[in-house]
Amino acid sequence: MAKGLRGLKLKTRMTLILGLIALLQTGFVGVFALNYLSESLEEQVAERALNVAKTIAAMPEIIEAVERGDTGYLQPVSLKLAETTNARFVVIGDRLGIRLAHPTPTRIGKPMHDDEGDFNEPALLEGRPYVRKATGSLGASIRGKAPIFDQKEETVVGIVSVGFMLDTVDTIIARYRTTLWGVIFCAFLFSILIAIWFSNHFKRAIFGLEPEQIGLLFEERNATLESIREGVISINAEGLITTFNQAAVNTLNLPNKSLLLGKPIQEVLPDSHLIEVLEDGEPQFDQEFWLGDLCLITNRLPVQQDGKIIGVVSSFRPKDELDMVSRKLTRIKQYADSLRSQTHEYSNKLHTIAGLIQIGATKEAMNLIGQETANHQALIKLLVAAVPDPILAGCLLGKYNRAHELGLTLSIDPDSHMTDIPPRIPREHLVSIIGNLLDNAFEATLKHHGAGGEISLTMTDLGNDLIFEIEDQGAGIPLTEQERIFEKGVSSKRESGHGIGLHLVYNLLTRIGGYVTIDPADQGGSRFTVYIPKHAPSNESAKTMGESS
């Protein structure tokens, strides 16, 4: 049956089950009520029969007539008494149990007994009234029998038997049974209607899904939560944790999962800000969240149902992982820019050289080849001597070619020196910082000065800091804008997707304890000076340097 029910829709199942339960309950109550009613009616009829019999047995005229054996007096009186009390019969016998009065006159003078062999011994021999249900000459009945004592109440002189037929009781039971079955049927119909209403309400609450679909979605939801690398935690309207995945447990170093479910978020993560989102309903995107020494990038979204906030979901990931992805993308972009600029530049030069050879200007072609070789050899010689680190040198060579492609000149101070880069400074950080600052200088110079502009780079590792100075020929940065230029999304360009590079520079410098200053350049434009300590600064000093920038 259960297997068959699973093939039905939820609404049909609920209707059948609730209807069946209602039918069983009302049926059980009905059967119990009918049995109880039948027993109660029989007890009442038996008590009435016994009371009538005892009353007749105590009547003086009946006692005297029995003592005389006066059948002529007792016969009409018994019929009258039966009619008066609505009894089926009233039978009177002498002390030997011989009938003196009976509804059927032909049975007068015959012994009183029934088909079950009751010869009235309790009343005649013991003088005790009693009730008996038996089948006699008039049919099945409930009989009340009482002894008739003489005037002195010492000797039993006769017996009175008053009977009520069982078919009367059956008629009453049948009438109640019909009524009760009608009530059961109405209750069943009412239960069906309630079941249909409840199933419709329940289906709306679960978005019309079937239980099997909900189970599948639950398994898919668990699999999805556990498959993603981001940590996920959600709370309900009371601020209790309802959902979390293993990535959240591992990232936040939380206790066993069984200890988290149902606990207040304020006890587990007091500074999670989920309660704030629960109260104001404002989503939060890409927010930094510090947990001890761990920096997380978090998103917090309110969960709403029918316009009411019923919970909050938060996803988070260590910022290190995002920075690593950003660095990889930055390096790929830099490599691509470098290759593209070199390809474009050398393609133009090769076409020019080919044209000179074709027109016979071999001398000019040789001079151009020599000039190009000399410029690159001088740059490569400078980078080999001043910047032995291949990652930083490769970045600078690519930016040199990129500037050349844009019609700009990237001048690297020949007195630059950058050989003492400590191992604690990630080369990816250094490349991202310098590369983004140079790209920003290229764009500012092109916008304000146009082709032919110059960007200068000076480097030194003397002292306790690595220092990079980058000057452009842009329009400069107003003092009021210098405080906001490193914020995410802030840019002088109107197109979307800008305002990321300087924000990344600021974040990377903060992580390695460095900072950057902005000053007017000697020939207009801006001078960005980057200071990176060779040794890791303390937290307080790093914080101070970050704020001073």
mmCIF file with all atom_site columns, N, CA, C and O in Angstrom, residues 450-479:
data_model
loop_
_atom_site.group_PDB
_atom_site.id
_atom_site.type_symbol
_atom_site.label_atom_id
_atom_site.label_alt_id
_atom_site.label_comp_id
_atom_site.label_asym_id
_atom_site.label_entity_id
_atom_site.label_seq_id
_atom_site.pdbx_PDB_ins_code
_atom_site.Cartn_x
_atom_site.Cartn_y
_atom_site.Cartn_z
_atom_site.occupancy
_atom_site.B_iso_or_equiv
_atom_site.pdbx_formal_charge
_atom_site.auth_seq_id
_atom_site.auth_comp_id
_atom_site.auth_asym_id
_atom_site.auth_atom_id
_atom_site.pdbx_PDB_model_num
ATOM 1   N N  . GLY A 1 450 ? 49.324 63.407 -24.673 1.00 0.00 ? 450 GLY A N  1
ATOM 2   C CA . GLY A 1 450 ? 49.278 62.771 -25.981 1.00 0.00 ? 450 GLY A CA 1
ATOM 3   C C  . GLY A 1 450 ? 50.566 62.028 -26.293 1.00 0.00 ? 450 GLY A C  1
ATOM 4   O O  . GLY A 1 450 ? 51.438 61.838 -25.426 1.00 0.00 ? 450 GLY A O  1
ATOM 5   N N  . ALA A 1 451 ? 50.677 61.575 -27.526 1.00 0.00 ? 451 ALA A N  1
ATOM 6   C CA . ALA A 1 451 ? 51.869 60.832 -27.934 1.00 0.00 ? 451 ALA A CA 1
ATOM 7   C C  . ALA A 1 451 ? 53.110 61.698 -27.775 1.00 0.00 ? 451 ALA A C  1
ATOM 8   O O  . ALA A 1 451 ? 53.067 62.914 -27.962 1.00 0.00 ? 451 ALA A O  1
ATOM 9   N N  . GLY A 1 452 ? 54.229 61.063 -27.455 1.00 0.00 ? 452 GLY A N  1
ATOM 10  C CA . GLY A 1 452 ? 55.473 61.771 -27.229 1.00 0.00 ? 452 GLY A CA 1
ATOM 11  C C  . GLY A 1 452 ? 55.733 62.084 -25.779 1.00 0.00 ? 452 GLY A C  1
ATOM 12  O O  . GLY A 1 452 ? 56.801 62.595 -25.426 1.00 0.00 ? 452 GLY A O  1
ATOM 13  N N  . GLY A 1 453 ? 54.766 61.788 -24.925 1.00 0.00 ? 453 GLY A N  1
ATOM 14  C CA . GLY A 1 453 ? 54.950 62.015 -23.498 1.00 0.00 ? 453 GLY A CA 1
ATOM 15  C C  . GLY A 1 453 ? 55.963 61.064 -22.895 1.00 0.00 ? 453 GLY A C  1
ATOM 16  O O  . GLY A 1 453 ? 56.301 60.026 -23.468 1.00 0.00 ? 453 GLY A O  1
ATOM 17  N N  . GLU A 1 454 ? 56.425 61.440 -21.723 1.00 0.00 ? 454 GLU A N  1
ATOM 18  C CA . GLU A 1 454 ? 57.481 60.655 -21.072 1.00 0.00 ? 454 GLU A CA 1
ATOM 19  C C  . GLU A 1 454 ? 57.071 60.303 -19.648 1.00 0.00 ? 454 GLU A C  1
ATOM 20  O O  . GLU A 1 454 ? 56.516 61.120 -18.919 1.00 0.00 ? 454 GLU A O  1
ATOM 21  N N  . ILE A 1 455 ? 57.348 59.084 -19.287 1.00 0.00 ? 455 ILE A N  1
ATOM 22  C CA . ILE A 1 455 ? 57.137 58.596 -17.924 1.00 0.00 ? 455 ILE A CA 1
ATOM 23  C C  . ILE A 1 455 ? 58.492 58.144 -17.404 1.00 0.00 ? 455 ILE A C  1
ATOM 24  O O  . ILE A 1 455 ? 59.229 57.426 -18.097 1.00 0.00 ? 455 ILE A O  1
ATOM 25  N N  . SER A 1 456 ? 58.825 58.605 -16.230 1.00 0.00 ? 456 SER A N  1
ATOM 26  C CA . SER A 1 456 ? 60.147 58.271 -15.675 1.00 0.00 ? 456 SER A CA 1
ATOM 27  C C  . SER A 1 456 ? 59.985 57.361 -14.462 1.00 0.00 ? 456 SER A C  1
ATOM 28  O O  . SER A 1 456 ? 59.035 57.486 -13.698 1.00 0.00 ? 456 SER A O  1
ATOM 29  N N  . LEU A 1 457 ? 60.939 56.469 -14.324 1.00 0.00 ? 457 LEU A N  1
ATOM 30  C CA . LEU A 1 457 ? 60.946 55.510 -13.212 1.00 0.00 ? 457 LEU A CA 1
ATOM 31  C C  . LEU A 1 457 ? 62.317 55.540 -12.565 1.00 0.00 ? 457 LEU A C  1
ATOM 32  O O  . LEU A 1 457 ? 63.344 55.420 -13.241 1.00 0.00 ? 457 LEU A O  1
ATOM 33  N N  . THR A 1 458 ? 62.318 55.725 -11.247 1.00 0.00 ? 458 THR A N  1
ATOM 34  C CA . THR A 1 458 ? 63.556 55.692 -10.465 1.00 0.00 ? 458 THR A CA 1
ATOM 35  C C  . THR A 1 458 ? 63.391 54.661 -9.359  1.00 0.00 ? 458 THR A C  1
ATOM 36  O O  . THR A 1 458 ? 62.349 54.620 -8.682  1.00 0.00 ? 458 THR A O  1
ATOM 37  N N  . MET A 1 459 ? 64.440 53.841 -9.160  1.00 0.00 ? 459 MET A N  1
ATOM 38  C CA . MET A 1 459 ? 64.382 52.787 -8.135  1.00 0.00 ? 459 MET A CA 1
ATOM 39  C C  . MET A 1 459 ? 65.627 52.836 -7.276  1.00 0.00 ? 459 MET A C  1
ATOM 40  O O  . MET A 1 459 ? 66.726 53.110 -7.784  1.00 0.00 ? 459 MET A O  1
ATOM 41  N N  . THR A 1 460 ? 65.461 52.553 -5.990  1.00 0.00 ? 460 THR A N  1
ATOM 42  C CA . THR A 1 460 ? 66.620 52.442 -5.101  1.00 0.00 ? 460 THR A CA 1
ATOM 43  C C  . THR A 1 460 ? 66.283 51.508 -3.958  1.00 0.00 ? 460 THR A C  1
ATOM 44  O O  . THR A 1 460 ? 65.147 51.474 -3.476  1.00 0.00 ? 460 THR A O  1
ATOM 45  N N  . ASP A 1 461 ? 67.303 50.748 -3.561  1.00 0.00 ? 461 ASP A N  1
ATOM 46  C CA . ASP A 1 461 ? 67.131 49.852 -2.424  1.00 0.00 ? 461 ASP A CA 1
ATOM 47  C C  . ASP A 1 461 ? 68.100 50.205 -1.291  1.00 0.00 ? 461 ASP A C  1
ATOM 48  O O  . ASP A 1 461 ? 68.335 49.389 -0.388  1.00 0.00 ? 461 ASP A O  1
ATOM 49  N N  . LEU A 1 462 ? 68.638 51.424 -1.331  1.00 0.00 ? 462 LEU A N  1
ATOM 50  C CA . LEU A 1 462 ? 69.533 51.858 -0.268  1.00 0.00 ? 462 LEU A CA 1
ATOM 51  C C  . LEU A 1 462 ? 68.720 52.130 0.995   1.00 0.00 ? 462 LEU A C  1
ATOM 52  O O  . LEU A 1 462 ? 67.600 52.645 0.937   1.00 0.00 ? 462 LEU A O  1
ATOM 53  N N  . GLY A 1 463 ? 69.281 51.846 2.111   1.00 0.00 ? 463 GLY A N  1
ATOM 54  C CA . GLY A 1 463 ? 68.572 52.062 3.371   1.00 0.00 ? 463 GLY A CA 1
ATOM 55  C C  . GLY A 1 463 ? 67.686 50.871 3.734   1.00 0.00 ? 463 GLY A C  1
ATOM 56  O O  . GLY A 1 463 ? 67.908 49.728 3.302   1.00 0.00 ? 463 GLY A O  1
ATOM 57  N N  . ASN A 1 464 ? 66.670 51.164 4.520   1.00 0.00 ? 464 ASN A N  1
ATOM 58  C CA . ASN A 1 464 ? 65.802 50.100 5.031   1.00 0.00 ? 464 ASN A CA 1
ATOM 59  C C  . ASN A 1 464 ? 64.562 49.868 4.180   1.00 0.00 ? 464 ASN A C  1
ATOM 60  O O  . ASN A 1 464 ? 63.737 48.991 4.504   1.00 0.00 ? 464 ASN A O  1
ATOM 61  N N  . ASP A 1 465 ? 64.406 50.669 3.106   1.00 0.00 ? 465 ASP A N  1
ATOM 62  C CA . ASP A 1 465 ? 63.201 50.557 2.283   1.00 0.00 ? 465 ASP A CA 1
ATOM 63  C C  . ASP A 1 465 ? 63.561 50.369 0.822   1.00 0.00 ? 465 ASP A C  1
ATOM 64  O O  . ASP A 1 465 ? 64.627 50.793 0.356   1.00 0.00 ? 465 ASP A O  1
ATOM 65  N N  . LEU A 1 466 ? 62.629 49.721 0.100   1.00 0.00 ? 466 LEU A N  1
ATOM 66  C CA . LEU A 1 466 ? 62.670 49.721 -1.358  1.00 0.00 ? 466 LEU A CA 1
ATOM 67  C C  . LEU A 1 466 ? 61.819 50.906 -1.806  1.00 0.00 ? 466 LEU A C  1
ATOM 68  O O  . LEU A 1 466 ? 60.649 51.022 -1.407  1.00 0.00 ? 466 LEU A O  1
ATOM 69  N N  . ILE A 1 467 ? 62.388 51.767 -2.628  1.00 0.00 ? 467 ILE A N  1
ATOM 70  C CA . ILE A 1 467 ? 61.692 52.997 -3.025  1.00 0.00 ? 467 ILE A CA 1
ATOM 71  C C  . ILE A 1 467 ? 61.579 53.041 -4.534  1.00 0.00 ? 467 ILE A C  1
ATOM 72  O O  . ILE A 1 467 ? 62.572 52.849 -5.261  1.00 0.00 ? 467 ILE A O  1
ATOM 73  N N  . PHE A 1 468 ? 60.358 53.287 -5.017  1.00 0.00 ? 468 PHE A N  1
ATOM 74  C CA . PHE A 1 468 ? 60.087 53.426 -6.455  1.00 0.00 ? 468 PHE A CA 1
ATOM 75  C C  . PHE A 1 468 ? 59.409 54.776 -6.665  1.00 0.00 ? 468 PHE A C  1
ATOM 76  O O  . PHE A 1 468 ? 58.421 55.092 -6.000  1.00 0.00 ? 468 PHE A O  1
ATOM 77  N N  . GLU A 1 469 ? 59.935 55.562 -7.601  1.00 0.00 ? 469 GLU A N  1
ATOM 78  C CA . GLU A 1 469 ? 59.320 56.847 -7.961  1.00 0.00 ? 469 GLU A CA 1
ATOM 79  C C  . GLU A 1 469 ? 58.873 56.771 -9.414  1.00 0.00 ? 469 GLU A C  1
ATOM 80  O O  . GLU A 1 469 ? 59.671 56.444 -10.303 1.00 0.00 ? 469 GLU A O  1
ATOM 81  N N  . ILE A 1 470 ? 57.607 57.089 -9.646  1.00 0.00 ? 470 ILE A N  1
ATOM 82  C CA . ILE A 1 470 ? 57.058 57.061 -11.002 1.00 0.00 ? 470 ILE A CA 1
ATOM 83  C C  . ILE A 1 470 ? 56.428 58.430 -11.274 1.00 0.00 ? 470 ILE A C  1
ATOM 84  O O  . ILE A 1 470 ? 55.515 58.850 -10.554 1.00 0.00 ? 470 ILE A O  1
ATOM 85  N N  . GLU A 1 471 ? 56.962 59.146 -12.280 1.00 0.00 ? 471 GLU A N  1
ATOM 86  C CA . GLU A 1 471 ? 56.443 60.458 -12.652 1.00 0.00 ? 471 GLU A CA 1
ATOM 87  C C  . GLU A 1 471 ? 55.764 60.366 -14.014 1.00 0.00 ? 471 GLU A C  1
ATOM 88  O O  . GLU A 1 471 ? 56.262 59.702 -14.924 1.00 0.00 ? 471 GLU A O  1
ATOM 89  N N  . ASP A 1 472 ? 54.606 61.031 -14.113 1.00 0.00 ? 472 ASP A N  1
ATOM 90  C CA . ASP A 1 472 ? 53.902 61.070 -15.393 1.00 0.00 ? 472 ASP A CA 1
ATOM 91  C C  . ASP A 1 472 ? 53.732 62.528 -15.824 1.00 0.00 ? 472 ASP A C  1
ATOM 92  O O  . ASP A 1 472 ? 54.081 63.454 -15.087 1.00 0.00 ? 472 ASP A O  1
ATOM 93  N N  . GLN A 1 473 ? 53.208 62.737 -16.990 1.00 0.00 ? 473 GLN A N  1
ATOM 94  C CA . GLN A 1 473 ? 52.939 64.074 -17.517 1.00 0.00 ? 473 GLN A CA 1
ATOM 95  C C  . GLN A 1 473 ? 51.433 64.270 -17.698 1.00 0.00 ? 473 GLN A C  1
ATOM 96  O O  . GLN A 1 473 ? 50.961 64.847 -18.675 1.00 0.00 ? 473 GLN A O  1
ATOM 97  N N  . GLY A 1 474 ? 50.679 63.757 -16.720 1.00 0.00 ? 474 GLY A N  1
ATOM 98  C CA . GLY A 1 474 ? 49.234 63.907 -16.752 1.00 0.00 ? 474 GLY A CA 1
ATOM 99  C C  . GLY A 1 474 ? 48.804 65.248 -16.215 1.00 0.00 ? 474 GLY A C  1
ATOM 100 O O  . GLY A 1 474 ? 49.600 66.178 -16.040 1.00 0.00 ? 474 GLY A O  1
ATOM 101 N N  . ALA A 1 475 ? 47.527 65.367 -15.915 1.00 0.00 ? 475 ALA A N  1
ATOM 102 C CA . ALA A 1 475 ? 46.963 66.623 -15.426 1.00 0.00 ? 475 ALA A CA 1
ATOM 103 C C  . ALA A 1 475 ? 47.187 66.807 -13.936 1.00 0.00 ? 475 ALA A C  1
ATOM 104 O O  . ALA A 1 475 ? 46.876 67.877 -13.394 1.00 0.00 ? 475 ALA A O  1
ATOM 105 N N  . GLY A 1 476 ? 47.736 65.819 -13.275 1.00 0.00 ? 476 GLY A N  1
ATOM 106 C CA . GLY A 1 476 ? 47.911 65.911 -11.839 1.00 0.00 ? 476 GLY A CA 1
ATOM 107 C C  . GLY A 1 476 ? 46.641 65.488 -11.097 1.00 0.00 ? 476 GLY A C  1
ATOM 108 O O  . GLY A 1 476 ? 45.568 65.341 -11.692 1.00 0.00 ? 476 GLY A O  1
ATOM 109 N N  . ILE A 1 477 ? 46.771 65.301 -9.812  1.00 0.00 ? 477 ILE A N  1
ATOM 110 C CA . ILE A 1 477 ? 45.645 64.866 -8.979  1.00 0.00 ? 477 ILE A CA 1
ATOM 111 C C  . ILE A 1 477 ? 45.397 65.907 -7.912  1.00 0.00 ? 477 ILE A C  1
ATOM 112 O O  . ILE A 1 477 ? 46.301 66.210 -7.116  1.00 0.00 ? 477 ILE A O  1
ATOM 113 N N  . PRO A 1 478 ? 44.195 66.503 -7.868  1.00 0.00 ? 478 PRO A N  1
ATOM 114 C CA . PRO A 1 478 ? 43.912 67.505 -6.823  1.00 0.00 ? 478 PRO A CA 1
ATOM 115 C C  . PRO A 1 478 ? 44.065 66.888 -5.430  1.00 0.00 ? 478 PRO A C  1
ATOM 116 O O  . PRO A 1 478 ? 43.869 65.684 -5.235  1.00 0.00 ? 478 PRO A O  1
ATOM 117 N N  . LEU A 1 479 ? 44.377 67.756 -4.480  1.00 0.00 ? 479 LEU A N  1
ATOM 118 C CA . LEU A 1 479 ? 44.592 67.290 -3.114  1.00 0.00 ? 479 LEU A CA 1
ATOM 119 C C  . LEU A 1 479 ? 43.346 66.623 -2.548  1.00 0.00 ? 479 LEU A C  1
ATOM 120 O O  . LEU A 1 479 ? 43.423 65.637 -1.812  1.00 0.00 ? 479 LEU A O  1
#
